[in-house]
């Protein structure tokens, strides 16, 4: 029997659907809808379909190419571009049926002009900065931006969105989310337009959702990591009741030999991944003695295929290092060349593997 191609990302679609369904149910209990975020697997249509099967009410992705990939795979759903567009994307956005996140006043004007040319209306979410110092309009300027959207031709304000836990690791709480709810109310009162959607954040909002007495105006969350990996990105802890094994990274064993634990000879910078010579590897003057020996196994995947620091071996082995092309494992026993080792990837390791041409994505029903 021919073994499957590796390195590969196995995606267990049943787990993704089940995770989606549980999260949709929990959010629905607070009158919150779930947007399924597909960028973690590069817009994979099978991932998107599994999310839809689990009941998400729309899809979101940060990349137009990812959204194209989802749709080329035959999955069409109401979709939002969740990274604010660059100027070069405006014309494509204007002729699309996507909604988009926006945070720049000039970009809004350009988008409006392009929509007029295209003869199409476009729904806009204004991204509000609430402390994570990523993208977003400072709270004091949000009403002015909403007025701008109201007054521009062919644009419709769909709502406000905020984001936490990305750039600075901020954790959403009642205080920050109340700012979002109050801004929605102020826009409605001052500008006489509706703010139908208040999108409170991502998977890092799930503890807030569980603990808050009042979700305020928040009626949408955008969930990627919790659906795909079953974890809250702020705590890295599993979300209760979800599978954390929906995605597995698999690499093939190339060699397995007894080798010393420590390198020998002078050391300098490594090719990728270590900042200072000798910073985390203690080198020896001579090859180590017998007691130093244990099984050293080399796998056919490296920094070019994934983020090795985000992999957790499923077997009882230690992942001790990586080069651009290799993962290095230490173990008590020999691991046969030609066999495969399995790892649970974190979001970064998964996302890098998903866009690496060298890594195959294998969907498993
Ligand atoms: C990536 C992203 C999300 C999803 O975040 P998760 O932590 O994976 O749930 C939500 N919103 C925006 C704007 C994003 O860029």
Coordinates of C-alpha atoms and ligand atoms in Angstrom, one line a residue:
X1 CA 0.0 0.0 0.0
X2 CA 1.4 3.4 -0.9
X3 CA 1.5 5.7 2.1
X4 CA 0.0 9.2 1.9
X5 CA 2.2 12.1 0.8
X6 CA 3.9 14.0 3.6
X7 CA 4.4 16.5 5.1
X8 CA 0.7 16.9 5.3
X9 CA -2.0 18.5 7.4
X10 CA -4.8 16.2 8.2
X11 CA -8.1 18.0 8.8
X12 CA -10.8 15.9 10.5
X13 CA -13.9 17.6 9.2
X14 CA -16.3 15.8 11.5
X15 CA -14.5 17.5 14.5
X16 CA -14.6 20.9 12.8
X17 CA -18.4 20.5 12.2
X18 CA -19.0 19.4 15.8
X19 CA -16.9 22.2 17.2
X20 CA -18.8 24.7 15.0
X21 CA -22.1 23.3 16.1
X22 CA -21.3 23.6 19.8
X23 CA -20.0 27.1 19.5
X24 CA -23.0 28.2 17.4
X25 CA -25.3 26.8 20.1
X26 CA -23.5 28.6 22.9
X27 CA -23.5 31.9 21.1
X28 CA -27.1 31.5 20.0
X29 CA -28.1 31.2 23.7
X30 CA -26.8 34.8 24.0
X31 CA -28.3 35.9 20.7
X32 CA -24.9 36.0 19.0
X33 CA -24.2 34.7 15.6
X34 CA -21.0 33.1 14.5
X35 CA -18.9 34.0 11.5
X36 CA -16.5 31.1 10.6
X37 CA -13.0 32.4 9.9
X38 CA -11.2 30.3 7.3
X39 CA -7.8 31.9 6.9
X40 CA -6.1 29.4 9.3
X41 CA -6.4 26.8 6.5
X42 CA -6.0 29.3 3.6
X43 CA -9.7 29.4 2.7
X44 CA -10.0 25.6 2.3
X45 CA -13.4 24.9 0.8
X46 CA -13.8 21.7 2.8
X47 CA -13.1 23.6 6.0
X48 CA -15.6 26.3 5.0
X49 CA -18.2 23.6 4.2
X50 CA -17.6 21.9 7.6
X51 CA -18.2 25.2 9.3
X52 CA -21.4 25.8 7.4
X53 CA -22.5 22.3 8.2
X54 CA -22.0 23.2 11.9
X55 CA -24.3 26.2 11.5
X56 CA -22.1 29.3 11.1
X57 CA -24.1 32.1 9.6
X58 CA -21.3 33.5 7.4
X59 CA -17.7 33.2 6.5
X60 CA -14.8 35.6 6.9
X61 CA -11.2 35.6 5.6
X62 CA -8.3 38.1 5.6
X63 CA -7.3 37.3 2.0
X64 CA -9.1 37.7 -1.3
X65 CA -7.1 34.8 -2.7
X66 CA -8.3 32.6 0.1
X67 CA -11.9 33.6 -0.5
X68 CA -11.4 32.9 -4.2
X69 CA -10.1 29.4 -3.2
X70 CA -13.2 28.8 -1.1
X71 CA -15.5 29.7 -3.9
X72 CA -13.5 27.9 -6.6
X73 CA -14.2 24.8 -4.4
X74 CA -17.9 25.4 -4.8
X75 CA -18.7 26.9 -1.4
X76 CA -20.6 30.1 -1.6
X77 CA -21.8 31.9 1.5
X78 CA -22.2 35.4 2.7
X79 CA -18.5 36.4 3.2
X80 CA -16.6 39.3 4.7
X81 CA -13.0 40.4 4.0
X82 CA -11.8 40.8 7.6
X83 CA -8.5 42.5 6.8
X84 CA -9.0 46.1 5.7
X85 CA -8.3 46.2 2.0
X86 CA -5.1 47.6 0.4
X87 CA -5.6 50.1 -2.4
X88 CA -4.8 47.5 -5.0
X89 CA -7.8 45.4 -3.9
X90 CA -10.4 48.1 -4.0
X91 CA -11.5 47.6 -7.6
X92 CA -11.9 43.8 -7.1
X93 CA -13.8 44.4 -3.8
X94 CA -16.1 46.9 -5.5
X95 CA -17.3 44.3 -8.0
X96 CA -17.6 41.5 -5.5
X97 CA -20.5 40.5 -3.3
X98 CA -18.3 40.7 -0.2
X99 CA -18.7 42.9 2.8
X100 CA -15.4 44.4 4.2
X101 CA -13.7 45.7 7.3
X102 CA -12.6 49.3 7.0
X103 CA -10.5 51.7 9.2
X104 CA -9.2 54.4 6.8
X105 CA -11.2 57.4 5.7
X106 CA -9.5 57.8 2.3
X107 CA -9.9 54.1 1.5
X108 CA -13.6 54.5 2.2
X109 CA -13.8 57.3 -0.3
X110 CA -11.9 55.3 -2.9
X111 CA -14.1 52.3 -2.3
X112 CA -17.2 54.4 -2.7
X113 CA -16.0 55.8 -6.0
X114 CA -15.2 52.3 -7.2
X115 CA -18.6 51.1 -6.2
X116 CA -20.2 53.9 -8.1
X117 CA -18.3 52.9 -11.2
X118 CA -19.2 49.2 -10.7
X119 CA -22.9 50.2 -10.1
X120 CA -22.9 48.1 -6.9
X121 CA -23.6 48.7 -3.2
X122 CA -21.1 47.5 -0.6
X123 CA -21.5 46.8 3.1
X124 CA -18.9 48.1 5.4
X125 CA -17.9 47.2 9.0
X126 CA -15.9 49.8 10.8
X127 CA -13.1 48.3 12.8
X128 CA -12.7 50.0 16.2
X129 CA -9.4 50.1 18.1
X130 CA -10.0 48.9 21.7
X131 CA -6.4 48.5 22.9
X132 CA -4.9 45.6 21.0
X133 CA -3.0 48.2 18.8
X134 CA -3.7 46.4 15.6
X135 CA -5.9 48.0 13.0
X136 CA -8.9 50.1 13.9
X137 CA -10.4 53.6 14.3
X138 CA -9.7 55.3 17.7
X139 CA -13.1 55.3 19.6
X140 CA -13.3 59.2 19.5
X141 CA -13.2 59.1 15.7
X142 CA -15.7 56.3 15.0
X143 CA -18.8 58.5 14.8
X144 CA -17.1 60.8 12.2
X145 CA -16.1 57.7 10.1
X146 CA -19.7 56.4 10.3
X147 CA -21.0 59.8 9.1
X148 CA -18.5 59.6 6.2
X149 CA -19.9 56.1 5.3
X150 CA -23.5 57.4 5.6
X151 CA -22.7 60.3 3.3
X152 CA -20.7 58.3 0.7
X153 CA -22.5 56.9 -2.3
X154 CA -23.1 53.2 -2.6
X155 CA -21.7 52.3 0.8
X156 CA -23.9 50.9 3.6
X157 CA -22.8 50.7 7.2
X158 CA -23.3 47.2 8.4
X159 CA -21.8 47.6 11.8
X160 CA -18.8 47.9 14.1
X161 CA -16.2 45.4 14.9
X162 CA -13.4 45.0 17.4
X163 CA -10.5 42.7 17.7
X164 CA -8.5 41.4 20.8
X165 CA -5.7 39.1 21.5
X166 CA -3.8 39.5 18.2
X167 CA -1.0 42.0 18.3
X168 CA -0.8 42.8 22.0
X169 CA -2.6 39.9 23.6
X170 CA -5.4 42.1 25.1
X171 CA -8.2 40.2 26.7
X172 CA -11.8 41.5 26.0
X173 CA -13.8 42.4 29.0
X174 CA -17.1 44.2 29.8
X175 CA -15.4 47.5 29.9
X176 CA -14.0 47.4 26.4
X177 CA -17.0 45.8 24.9
X178 CA -19.3 48.4 26.5
X179 CA -17.4 51.0 24.5
X180 CA -18.4 49.2 21.3
X181 CA -22.0 48.9 22.4
X182 CA -22.1 52.6 23.3
X183 CA -20.6 53.6 20.0
X184 CA -23.3 51.7 18.2
X185 CA -26.0 53.5 20.2
X186 CA -24.4 56.9 19.7
X187 CA -24.2 56.4 15.9
X188 CA -27.8 55.4 15.8
X189 CA -28.9 58.4 17.9
X190 CA -26.7 61.1 16.2
X191 CA -26.7 59.9 12.6
X192 CA -30.2 58.3 12.4
X193 CA -28.8 55.1 10.7
X194 CA -29.0 51.6 12.0
X195 CA -26.0 49.6 13.2
X196 CA -27.3 46.1 12.7
X197 CA -24.1 44.2 13.5
X198 CA -21.8 44.6 16.5
X199 CA -18.9 42.1 16.1
X200 CA -17.3 41.7 19.5
X201 CA -14.1 39.9 18.5
X202 CA -12.6 36.4 18.0
X203 CA -12.0 33.2 19.8
X204 CA -10.4 35.1 22.7
X205 CA -13.9 36.5 23.5
X206 CA -15.2 33.1 24.6
X207 CA -14.3 33.5 28.3
X208 CA -15.9 36.9 28.3
X209 CA -19.0 35.3 26.7
X210 CA -19.1 32.6 29.3
X211 CA -18.8 35.0 32.3
X212 CA -20.5 38.2 31.3
X213 CA -23.9 39.0 32.7
X214 CA -24.8 41.2 29.7
X215 CA -23.4 41.0 26.2
X216 CA -24.7 44.5 25.4
X217 CA -25.1 45.1 21.7
X218 CA -22.6 42.4 20.7
X219 CA -24.5 40.1 18.3
X220 CA -21.6 38.5 16.4
X221 CA -18.3 36.7 17.1
X222 CA -15.7 35.8 14.4
X223 CA -14.3 32.4 15.3
X224 CA -11.4 30.6 13.7
X225 CA -9.1 29.0 16.3
X226 CA -11.8 27.8 18.6
X227 CA -13.6 26.1 15.7
X228 CA -10.5 24.6 14.1
X229 CA -8.2 23.9 17.1
X230 CA -10.7 23.9 20.0
X231 CA -8.6 26.4 21.9
X232 CA -8.9 29.9 23.3
X233 CA -5.9 31.8 21.8
X234 CA -5.5 34.1 24.9
X235 CA -5.1 31.2 27.3
X236 CA -4.1 28.5 24.8
X237 CA -6.4 26.3 26.9
X238 CA -8.9 23.9 25.4
X239 CA -12.5 25.3 25.2
X240 CA -14.7 23.0 27.2
X241 CA -16.5 20.4 25.1
X242 CA -14.5 20.9 21.9
X243 CA -12.1 18.6 20.1
X244 CA -8.5 19.9 20.1
X245 CA -7.4 17.2 17.6
X246 CA -9.2 18.2 14.4
X247 CA -5.9 19.2 12.7
X248 CA -2.7 17.0 12.7
X249 CA 0.6 17.7 11.1
X250 CA 2.4 14.6 9.8
X251 CA 6.0 14.2 8.7
X252 CA 8.1 11.2 7.6
X253 CA 11.1 9.9 9.4
X254 CA 14.4 10.1 7.3
X255 CA 16.9 8.7 9.8
X256 CA 17.1 7.5 13.4
X257 CA 20.5 7.1 15.0
X258 CA 22.2 7.2 18.3
X259 CA 23.9 10.6 18.5
X260 CA 25.2 12.8 21.3
X261 CA 22.8 15.2 22.9
X262 CA 25.0 18.3 22.4
X263 CA 26.7 19.6 19.2
X264 CA 30.4 19.8 19.3
X265 CA 33.0 22.2 17.9
X266 CA 32.6 26.0 17.8
X267 CA 29.1 27.3 17.0
X268 CA 27.7 30.4 15.3
X269 CA 24.3 31.5 14.1
X270 CA 22.0 28.8 12.8
X271 CA 20.4 29.2 9.4
X272 CA 16.9 30.0 10.7
X273 CA 15.3 30.5 14.0
X274 CA 18.0 31.1 16.6
X275 CA 19.0 34.7 17.4
X276 CA 22.3 34.5 19.0
X277 CA 25.2 32.1 18.6
X278 CA 25.2 29.6 21.5
X279 CA 22.1 31.2 23.0
X280 CA 20.1 28.0 23.5
X281 CA 22.5 25.3 22.6
X282 CA 25.3 24.5 24.9
X283 CA 28.1 23.0 22.7
X284 CA 30.8 20.7 23.9
X285 CA 34.4 20.6 23.1
X286 CA 34.4 16.9 22.2
X287 CA 31.7 14.5 21.0
X288 CA 29.7 13.4 24.1
X289 CA 30.4 10.2 25.9
X290 CA 28.2 7.1 25.7
X291 CA 25.9 8.4 28.5
X292 CA 25.0 11.3 26.3
X293 CA 23.7 9.1 23.5
X294 CA 20.1 8.6 22.8
X295 CA 18.0 8.3 19.7
X296 CA 18.2 11.2 17.4
X297 CA 15.5 11.2 14.7
X298 CA 15.3 13.4 11.6
X299 CA 12.0 14.2 9.9
X300 CA 11.3 15.6 6.5
X301 CA 9.7 18.9 7.4
X302 CA 11.1 22.2 8.8
X303 CA 10.8 25.9 9.1
X304 CA 9.8 26.2 5.4
X305 CA 6.8 23.9 5.9
X306 CA 5.5 24.9 9.3
X307 CA 6.4 26.8 12.5
X308 CA 8.3 24.1 14.4
X309 CA 8.0 25.9 17.7
X310 CA 4.2 25.5 17.4
X311 CA 4.2 21.7 17.1
X312 CA 3.4 19.3 20.0
X313 CA 4.3 15.7 19.3
X314 CA 1.5 13.2 19.9
X315 CA 3.9 10.4 20.7
X316 CA 6.1 10.4 23.8
X317 CA 9.1 12.1 22.1
X318 CA 10.8 15.5 22.4
X319 CA 11.0 17.9 19.5
X320 CA 14.4 19.5 20.2
X321 CA 15.1 21.5 17.1
X322 CA 14.6 22.3 13.4
X323 CA 16.3 23.5 10.3
X324 CA 14.7 24.9 7.2
X325 CA 14.1 21.4 6.0
X326 CA 14.2 19.1 9.1
X327 CA 12.6 18.5 12.5
X328 CA 14.8 16.9 15.1
X329 CA 13.3 14.5 17.6
X330 CA 14.9 12.8 20.7
X331 CA 13.5 9.6 22.0
X332 CA 14.2 6.5 24.1
X333 CA 13.6 4.2 21.2
X334 CA 14.6 4.1 17.5
X335 CA 11.9 5.3 15.1
X336 CA 11.9 3.5 11.8
X337 CA 12.8 5.5 8.7
X338 CA 9.8 5.6 6.4
X339 CA 7.4 5.7 9.3
X340 CA 5.5 8.9 10.2
X341 CA 5.2 11.1 13.3
X342 CA 2.2 13.1 14.2
X343 CA 2.0 16.5 15.9
X344 CA -0.8 18.9 17.0
X345 CA 0.0 22.3 15.5
X346 CA -0.9 25.6 17.2
X347 CA -2.5 28.2 15.0
X348 CA 0.7 29.6 13.6
X349 CA 2.2 26.2 12.8
X350 CA -1.1 25.3 11.1
X351 CA -1.5 28.5 9.2
X352 CA 2.1 28.3 7.8
X353 CA 1.7 24.7 6.8
X354 CA -1.6 25.5 5.1
X355 CA 0.1 28.0 2.8
X356 CA 3.3 26.0 2.2
X357 CA 3.3 24.5 -1.3
X358 CA 5.3 21.5 0.1
X359 CA 2.5 20.5 2.5
X360 CA -0.5 18.6 1.3
X361 CA -3.9 19.1 3.0
X362 CA -5.8 15.9 3.5
X363 CA -9.4 16.2 4.5
X364 CA -10.8 13.3 6.4
X365 CA -14.5 13.0 6.8
Ligands
LIG1 C1 -8.1 36.0 12.3 C2 -9.2 36.9 12.7 C3 -10.2 36.4 13.5 C4 -10.3 35.0 14.0 O1 -9.5 34.9 15.2 P1 -9.5 33.5 16.0 O2 -8.6 33.8 17.2 O3 -8.9 32.5 15.1 O4 -10.9 33.1 16.3 C5 -11.3 37.2 13.8 N1 -11.3 38.5 13.4 C6 -10.3 39.0 12.6 C7 -10.3 40.4 12.2 C8 -9.2 38.2 12.3 O5 -8.2 38.8 11.6

